[in-house]
């Protein structure tokens, strides 16, 4: 007769030490190692170097003999006044611009992306064609589409001004990308135009996973379609939207190309990336530029952590 | 609570007719079961009544009102889907309350109704759970509760028990029957399980390829199937069919000869048939008797299944592939390899003409 005693013998064996488990751990590290090495080389090393440079007074031409100056690039008290990145109004303006751009453009992208996805989710003739067509803005390289829009938004020859004037909406051409009032909205417009397909595609995938029968149940129960959208569809696609938002947010917080092509270094649209590039490349101030880059990294990391923390329940919903 | 009337209802998908000229009267408070093989159009018919599909031709009335063009919500129906169709992100309580909130029902009324329904279906413990944390039977009950809470005039069920295991199925079957007694609402229930149909229905509608084969009480369908299809569909194990020829017959009875059985005197009215016509003899497994025999007319026993309370004996047929089945209470004296003669009870034999329609029992006897 074999009776298993749940006490001493079984518990005595150290769980961690089983052979199978050790093998699994080894296999896991074997598979992870190449990825970790690659990440360390292409992400970890540059990050560390940037952080190091931010603590020096290096310039593009004197990188070799840059000397360590501590946190002076960030903040320094000198002669009764504070200096450094943290006191630069232009830097804070860039931070604000970046956050504004990120929040507004990502919000608009999600709203319009979901609307486009809802349209694409309806059965109609030529749906496949429309689906492919919707992807075009996403497929065009940002530089190309930004250049394209720059021409269309051109104050003298641009088709946008031409159209608006023909329709009688405006009297005089507007310098969309040069005016301090409109340039931020112009870059948001272009970014939204370009990224709606991405959000729409993710939302569409989520929509197609939705249980059809729930909608029939709602129909029989006589629930208004708008209510069904907000109470059933939206909660069910939220996990997918959360993923779309995090991708987009990370992208938007380090936005560079769209804005650089459309408005160059204009202060009304200057973002953290553009600010850092200007310091590093134009002013050749590697130390100061690296400090900006380091802060940029910290802000993005902070935003991501905050987002993941706030959205943890919603994201978990998707893990079911 | 309401009656439902279908008048020459047709449904065409593309160019394929799926429901063909269905006429049906469902009385107020009746429990009607649609049965039929897979793909015969049971779900489609139910969805037509619910309003989830539009009727191609004909007329559908609920409580005397033609509802062909009314959307589902104005028909006063509740539906329990085969897949339950619960909202995955809502708790049991929210699932049941969701359909009520729309009706601008006062908050307390909603709460009372949900709680009352939960009590009937024994869901009180589960109200805060999400569907994924429920067992199949519990989800099933929630789906029923959601449909019931709205107090619809008509409850529609589409194979609600098909995802459950055998014992839960029996239990839920009983609960549904009791529910019907308690609520007294009109219920239309789709299943392909003839046991469910027999046990639950006031009235069974047998569908075959989009047509109504027969409508009747479970007893009528068992005792007097109108067609060979119904005869084969109702009853388990299924009825035995043997090819036969008419020897003589008139409106008071007939004599037929069947391979392996010989000549039988039967009470069926064969006034419309001519001698020598090919017929089909139908005998339920429980209405057969076996006797030891030898020679050409004997059937060989190829398998014996012991089920505890009863025994199925399978016999090699004289024609065709389908084994003949004999059913009796256990214990059974029969063994594989034995040769036996079939002795059908003439009172319990069904006779079908070449068009598979049942021949009626001569009137004098039918009355008796
Ligand atoms: N939307 C549709 N378009 C085209 N054909 C359909 C559609 N819905 C059902 N059918 C067809 O109608 C026929 C009947 O389908 P239905 O779902 O009513 O069968 P059923 O009797 O419920 O079968 P089951 O027991 O398998 O559920 C099938 O042949 C099916 O292919
Ligand atoms: Mg079905």
Coordinates of C-alpha atoms in Angstrom, one line a residue, chain A:
Chain A
X1 CA 0.0 0.0 0.0
X2 CA 1.3 3.4 -0.9
X3 CA 0.0 6.4 1.0
X4 CA 1.5 9.7 0.2
X5 CA 2.5 11.6 3.3
X6 CA 2.2 15.3 2.4
X7 CA 4.7 16.3 5.0
X8 CA 8.5 16.0 5.4
X9 CA 9.8 14.0 2.4
X10 CA 8.1 16.1 -0.3
X11 CA 8.7 19.4 1.4
X12 CA 12.3 18.6 2.1
X13 CA 13.1 18.5 -1.6
X14 CA 14.2 22.0 -2.6
X15 CA 11.8 23.0 -5.4
X16 CA 14.3 25.3 -7.1
X17 CA 16.8 22.5 -7.4
X18 CA 14.9 20.1 -9.6
X19 CA 16.7 19.1 -12.7
X20 CA 13.9 19.9 -15.1
X21 CA 13.6 23.4 -13.6
X22 CA 17.3 24.0 -13.9
X23 CA 17.2 22.9 -17.5
X24 CA 14.3 25.2 -18.2
X25 CA 16.0 28.2 -16.7
X26 CA 19.2 27.5 -18.7
X27 CA 17.1 27.2 -21.9
X28 CA 15.4 30.5 -21.1
X29 CA 18.7 32.3 -20.7
X30 CA 20.1 30.7 -23.8
X31 CA 17.2 32.1 -25.9
X32 CA 17.2 35.5 -24.2
X33 CA 20.9 36.0 -24.3
X34 CA 21.2 37.2 -28.0
X35 CA 18.4 39.6 -27.5
X36 CA 19.9 41.0 -24.3
X37 CA 23.3 41.4 -25.9
X38 CA 21.8 43.2 -28.9
X39 CA 19.7 45.5 -26.6
X40 CA 22.7 46.3 -24.5
X41 CA 24.7 47.2 -27.6
X42 CA 22.2 49.3 -29.4
X43 CA 20.2 50.7 -26.5
X44 CA 22.0 50.3 -23.3
X45 CA 25.4 51.5 -24.4
X46 CA 24.3 54.7 -26.2
X47 CA 22.0 55.5 -23.3
X48 CA 24.8 55.2 -20.8
X49 CA 27.1 57.3 -23.1
X50 CA 24.6 60.0 -23.5
X51 CA 24.1 60.1 -19.8
X52 CA 27.8 60.3 -19.3
X53 CA 28.2 63.1 -21.9
X54 CA 25.4 65.0 -20.2
X55 CA 27.8 65.3 -17.2
X56 CA 30.6 66.8 -19.3
X57 CA 31.3 70.0 -21.1
X58 CA 32.1 68.2 -24.4
X59 CA 31.4 69.8 -27.8
X60 CA 31.2 68.1 -31.2
X61 CA 34.9 69.0 -31.9
X62 CA 36.3 68.4 -28.5
X63 CA 34.6 65.2 -27.6
X64 CA 37.9 63.5 -26.8
X65 CA 39.0 65.8 -24.0
X66 CA 35.6 66.7 -22.5
X67 CA 35.9 67.2 -18.8
X68 CA 33.5 66.1 -16.1
X69 CA 31.4 68.9 -14.8
X70 CA 28.8 67.1 -12.7
X71 CA 25.2 68.3 -13.1
X72 CA 26.2 71.7 -14.4
X73 CA 24.4 71.1 -17.7
X74 CA 21.2 70.6 -15.8
X75 CA 21.4 73.2 -13.2
X76 CA 24.1 75.4 -11.8
X77 CA 24.2 78.4 -9.5
X78 CA 26.7 81.0 -10.7
X79 CA 27.1 84.6 -9.8
X80 CA 23.8 84.9 -8.0
X81 CA 21.8 83.4 -10.9
X82 CA 20.6 79.9 -11.8
X83 CA 21.7 78.5 -15.2
X84 CA 21.4 75.2 -17.0
X85 CA 18.8 73.2 -18.9
X86 CA 16.2 73.3 -16.2
X87 CA 16.1 77.1 -16.2
X88 CA 15.9 77.4 -20.0
X89 CA 12.4 78.6 -21.0
X90 CA 12.9 77.2 -24.5
X91 CA 13.4 73.8 -23.0
X92 CA 10.2 74.0 -21.0
X93 CA 8.4 75.3 -24.0
X94 CA 9.6 72.2 -25.9
X95 CA 8.4 70.0 -23.1
X96 CA 5.0 71.6 -23.1
X97 CA 4.9 71.5 -27.0
X98 CA 5.7 67.8 -26.9
X99 CA 3.2 66.9 -24.3
X100 CA 0.5 69.0 -26.1
X101 CA 1.3 67.4 -29.4
X102 CA 1.3 63.9 -28.0
X103 CA -1.9 64.2 -26.0
X104 CA -3.9 66.0 -28.7
X105 CA -2.6 64.0 -31.7
X106 CA -3.0 60.6 -30.0
X107 CA -6.5 61.5 -28.7
X108 CA -7.5 62.5 -32.2
X109 CA -5.9 59.4 -33.7
X110 CA -7.8 57.1 -31.4
X111 CA -11.2 58.8 -32.0
X112 CA -10.8 58.9 -35.8
X113 CA -9.1 55.5 -35.9
X114 CA -12.0 53.9 -34.1
X115 CA -14.5 55.6 -36.4
X116 CA -12.6 54.4 -39.5
X117 CA -12.4 50.9 -38.0
X118 CA -16.1 50.9 -37.4
X119 CA -16.7 51.9 -41.0
X120 CA -14.3 49.2 -42.3
X121 CA -16.0 46.6 -40.1
X122 CA -19.3 47.0 -41.9
X123 CA -19.9 44.6 -44.8
X124 CA -20.0 46.6 -48.1
X125 CA -18.9 46.1 -51.7
X126 CA -15.2 46.8 -52.2
X127 CA -14.4 46.7 -48.6
X128 CA -11.0 45.0 -49.2
X129 CA -10.1 47.8 -51.6
X130 CA -11.0 50.5 -49.1
X131 CA -9.1 48.7 -46.4
X132 CA -6.0 48.7 -48.5
X133 CA -6.5 52.3 -49.5
X134 CA -6.8 53.4 -45.9
X135 CA -3.3 52.0 -45.2
X136 CA -1.6 54.3 -47.7
X137 CA -0.9 57.2 -45.4
X138 CA 0.8 54.8 -43.0
X139 CA 2.9 53.2 -45.7
X140 CA 4.3 56.4 -47.0
X141 CA 7.6 57.3 -45.3
X142 CA 7.1 60.2 -42.9
X143 CA 9.6 62.5 -44.6
X144 CA 7.8 62.0 -47.9
X145 CA 4.3 62.6 -46.5
X146 CA 5.6 65.6 -44.4
X147 CA 7.1 67.1 -47.6
X148 CA 3.9 66.5 -49.5
X149 CA 1.9 68.2 -46.8
X150 CA 4.4 71.1 -46.7
X151 CA 3.6 71.7 -50.3
X152 CA -0.1 71.4 -49.9
X153 CA 0.0 73.7 -46.9
X154 CA 2.3 76.2 -48.6
X155 CA 1.0 79.7 -48.1
X156 CA 1.4 80.9 -51.7
X157 CA 1.1 77.8 -53.9
X158 CA -0.5 75.3 -51.5
X159 CA -3.7 73.6 -52.6
X160 CA -5.2 73.9 -49.1
X161 CA -5.2 77.6 -49.2
X162 CA -6.4 77.5 -52.8
X163 CA -9.4 75.3 -51.9
X164 CA -10.3 77.3 -48.8
X165 CA -10.2 80.5 -50.7
X166 CA -12.2 79.1 -53.6
X167 CA -14.8 77.9 -51.2
X168 CA -14.8 81.3 -49.5
X169 CA -13.9 80.1 -46.1
X170 CA -10.9 82.3 -45.8
X171 CA -10.1 85.6 -47.5
X172 CA -6.3 85.7 -47.5
X173 CA -3.8 82.8 -47.7
X174 CA -2.7 81.5 -44.3
X175 CA 0.9 80.6 -43.6
X176 CA -0.1 77.3 -42.0
X177 CA 3.4 76.1 -41.1
X178 CA 5.0 79.4 -40.4
X179 CA 2.3 81.1 -38.2
X180 CA 2.7 80.6 -34.5
X181 CA -1.1 80.1 -34.2
X182 CA -1.6 77.4 -36.8
X183 CA 1.7 75.6 -37.1
X184 CA 1.1 73.3 -34.1
X185 CA -2.3 72.4 -35.5
X186 CA -0.7 71.8 -39.0
X187 CA 1.8 69.3 -37.6
X188 CA -1.0 67.6 -35.6
X189 CA -3.1 67.4 -38.7
X190 CA -0.3 65.7 -40.6
X191 CA 0.5 63.3 -37.8
X192 CA -3.1 62.4 -37.3
X193 CA -3.6 61.9 -41.1
X194 CA -0.6 59.6 -41.1
X195 CA -1.3 57.5 -38.1
X196 CA -5.1 57.0 -38.2
X197 CA -4.5 53.8 -40.3
X198 CA -2.4 52.3 -37.6
X199 CA -5.0 52.8 -34.8
X200 CA -7.8 51.9 -37.2
X201 CA -6.1 48.6 -38.1
X202 CA -5.5 47.6 -34.4
X203 CA -9.1 48.6 -33.6
X204 CA -10.4 46.7 -36.6
X205 CA -8.6 43.6 -35.5
X206 CA -10.2 44.0 -32.1
X207 CA -13.6 44.6 -33.6
X208 CA -13.5 41.5 -35.6
X209 CA -12.7 39.4 -32.5
X210 CA -15.9 40.7 -30.8
X211 CA -18.5 38.0 -30.1
X212 CA -21.2 38.5 -32.8
X213 CA -23.9 36.9 -30.7
X214 CA -23.7 39.6 -28.0
X215 CA -24.8 42.1 -30.6
X216 CA -27.8 40.0 -31.6
X217 CA -28.7 39.6 -27.9
X218 CA -28.5 43.4 -27.6
X219 CA -30.7 43.7 -30.7
X220 CA -33.3 41.4 -29.3
X221 CA -33.2 43.2 -26.0
X222 CA -33.8 46.4 -27.9
X223 CA -30.7 48.3 -26.7
X224 CA -29.9 51.4 -28.7
X225 CA -26.9 51.0 -31.0
X226 CA -25.2 54.0 -29.5
X227 CA -25.6 52.6 -26.0
X228 CA -24.3 49.2 -27.3
X229 CA -21.2 51.0 -28.7
X230 CA -20.4 52.7 -25.4
X231 CA -21.3 49.9 -23.1
X232 CA -20.3 46.8 -25.1
X233 CA -18.0 47.6 -28.1
X234 CA -15.9 50.2 -26.5
X235 CA -15.1 48.3 -23.2
X236 CA -14.3 45.2 -25.3
X237 CA -11.9 46.9 -27.6
X238 CA -10.3 49.0 -24.9
X239 CA -7.4 46.6 -24.3
X240 CA -6.5 46.9 -28.0
X241 CA -6.9 50.7 -27.9
X242 CA -4.6 50.8 -24.8
X243 CA -1.9 49.0 -26.8
X244 CA -2.4 51.3 -29.7
X245 CA -2.2 54.3 -27.4
X246 CA 1.0 53.2 -25.8
X247 CA 2.7 52.7 -29.2
X248 CA 1.5 56.0 -30.4
X249 CA 2.4 57.8 -27.2
X250 CA 6.0 56.6 -27.3
X251 CA 6.2 57.7 -30.9
X252 CA 4.6 61.1 -30.3
X253 CA 6.8 61.9 -27.3
X254 CA 9.9 61.6 -29.3
X255 CA 8.4 63.2 -32.5
X256 CA 11.0 64.7 -34.7
X257 CA 10.6 64.1 -38.5
X258 CA 7.2 65.5 -39.2
X259 CA 7.8 68.6 -37.3
X260 CA 11.4 69.2 -38.5
X261 CA 10.3 68.9 -42.2
X262 CA 7.2 71.1 -41.7
X263 CA 8.4 73.8 -39.4
X264 CA 12.1 73.2 -38.9
X265 CA 13.3 74.9 -35.6
X266 CA 10.4 77.2 -35.1
X267 CA 9.8 77.7 -31.4
X268 CA 6.0 77.4 -31.6
X269 CA 6.4 73.7 -32.5
X270 CA 9.7 72.9 -31.0
X271 CA 9.7 69.5 -29.3
X272 CA 12.2 67.9 -26.9
X273 CA 13.8 66.0 -29.8
X274 CA 14.2 69.0 -31.9
X275 CA 15.6 71.0 -29.0
X276 CA 18.1 68.3 -28.3
X277 CA 19.1 68.1 -31.9
X278 CA 19.5 71.8 -32.1
X279 CA 21.9 71.9 -29.1
X280 CA 23.8 68.8 -30.2
X281 CA 24.2 69.5 -33.9
X282 CA 23.6 73.2 -34.6
X283 CA 25.2 74.6 -31.4
X284 CA 27.6 71.6 -31.2
X285 CA 27.1 71.5 -27.5
X286 CA 27.3 67.8 -26.8
X287 CA 27.1 68.0 -23.0
X288 CA 24.1 70.3 -23.0
X289 CA 22.3 68.4 -25.8
X290 CA 23.0 65.1 -24.0
X291 CA 21.4 66.5 -20.9
X292 CA 18.3 67.3 -22.9
X293 CA 18.3 63.9 -24.4
X294 CA 18.6 62.3 -21.0
X295 CA 15.7 64.3 -19.7
X296 CA 13.7 63.4 -22.8
X297 CA 14.4 59.8 -22.0
X298 CA 13.3 60.2 -18.4
X299 CA 10.1 62.0 -19.3
X300 CA 9.1 59.3 -21.8
X301 CA 9.9 56.6 -19.2
X302 CA 7.9 58.5 -16.6
X303 CA 4.9 59.0 -19.0
X304 CA 5.0 55.3 -19.9
X305 CA 5.1 54.1 -16.3
X306 CA 2.3 56.5 -15.4
X307 CA 0.2 55.3 -18.3
X308 CA 0.8 51.6 -17.6
X309 CA 0.0 52.2 -13.9
X310 CA -3.2 54.1 -14.6
X311 CA -4.3 51.7 -17.3
X312 CA -3.3 48.5 -15.5
X313 CA -6.9 47.3 -15.0
X314 CA -7.9 47.9 -18.5
X315 CA -4.8 46.3 -19.9
X316 CA -5.4 43.2 -17.8
X317 CA -8.8 42.9 -19.3
X318 CA -7.1 42.0 -22.5
X319 CA -5.1 39.3 -20.9
X320 CA -8.2 37.1 -20.2

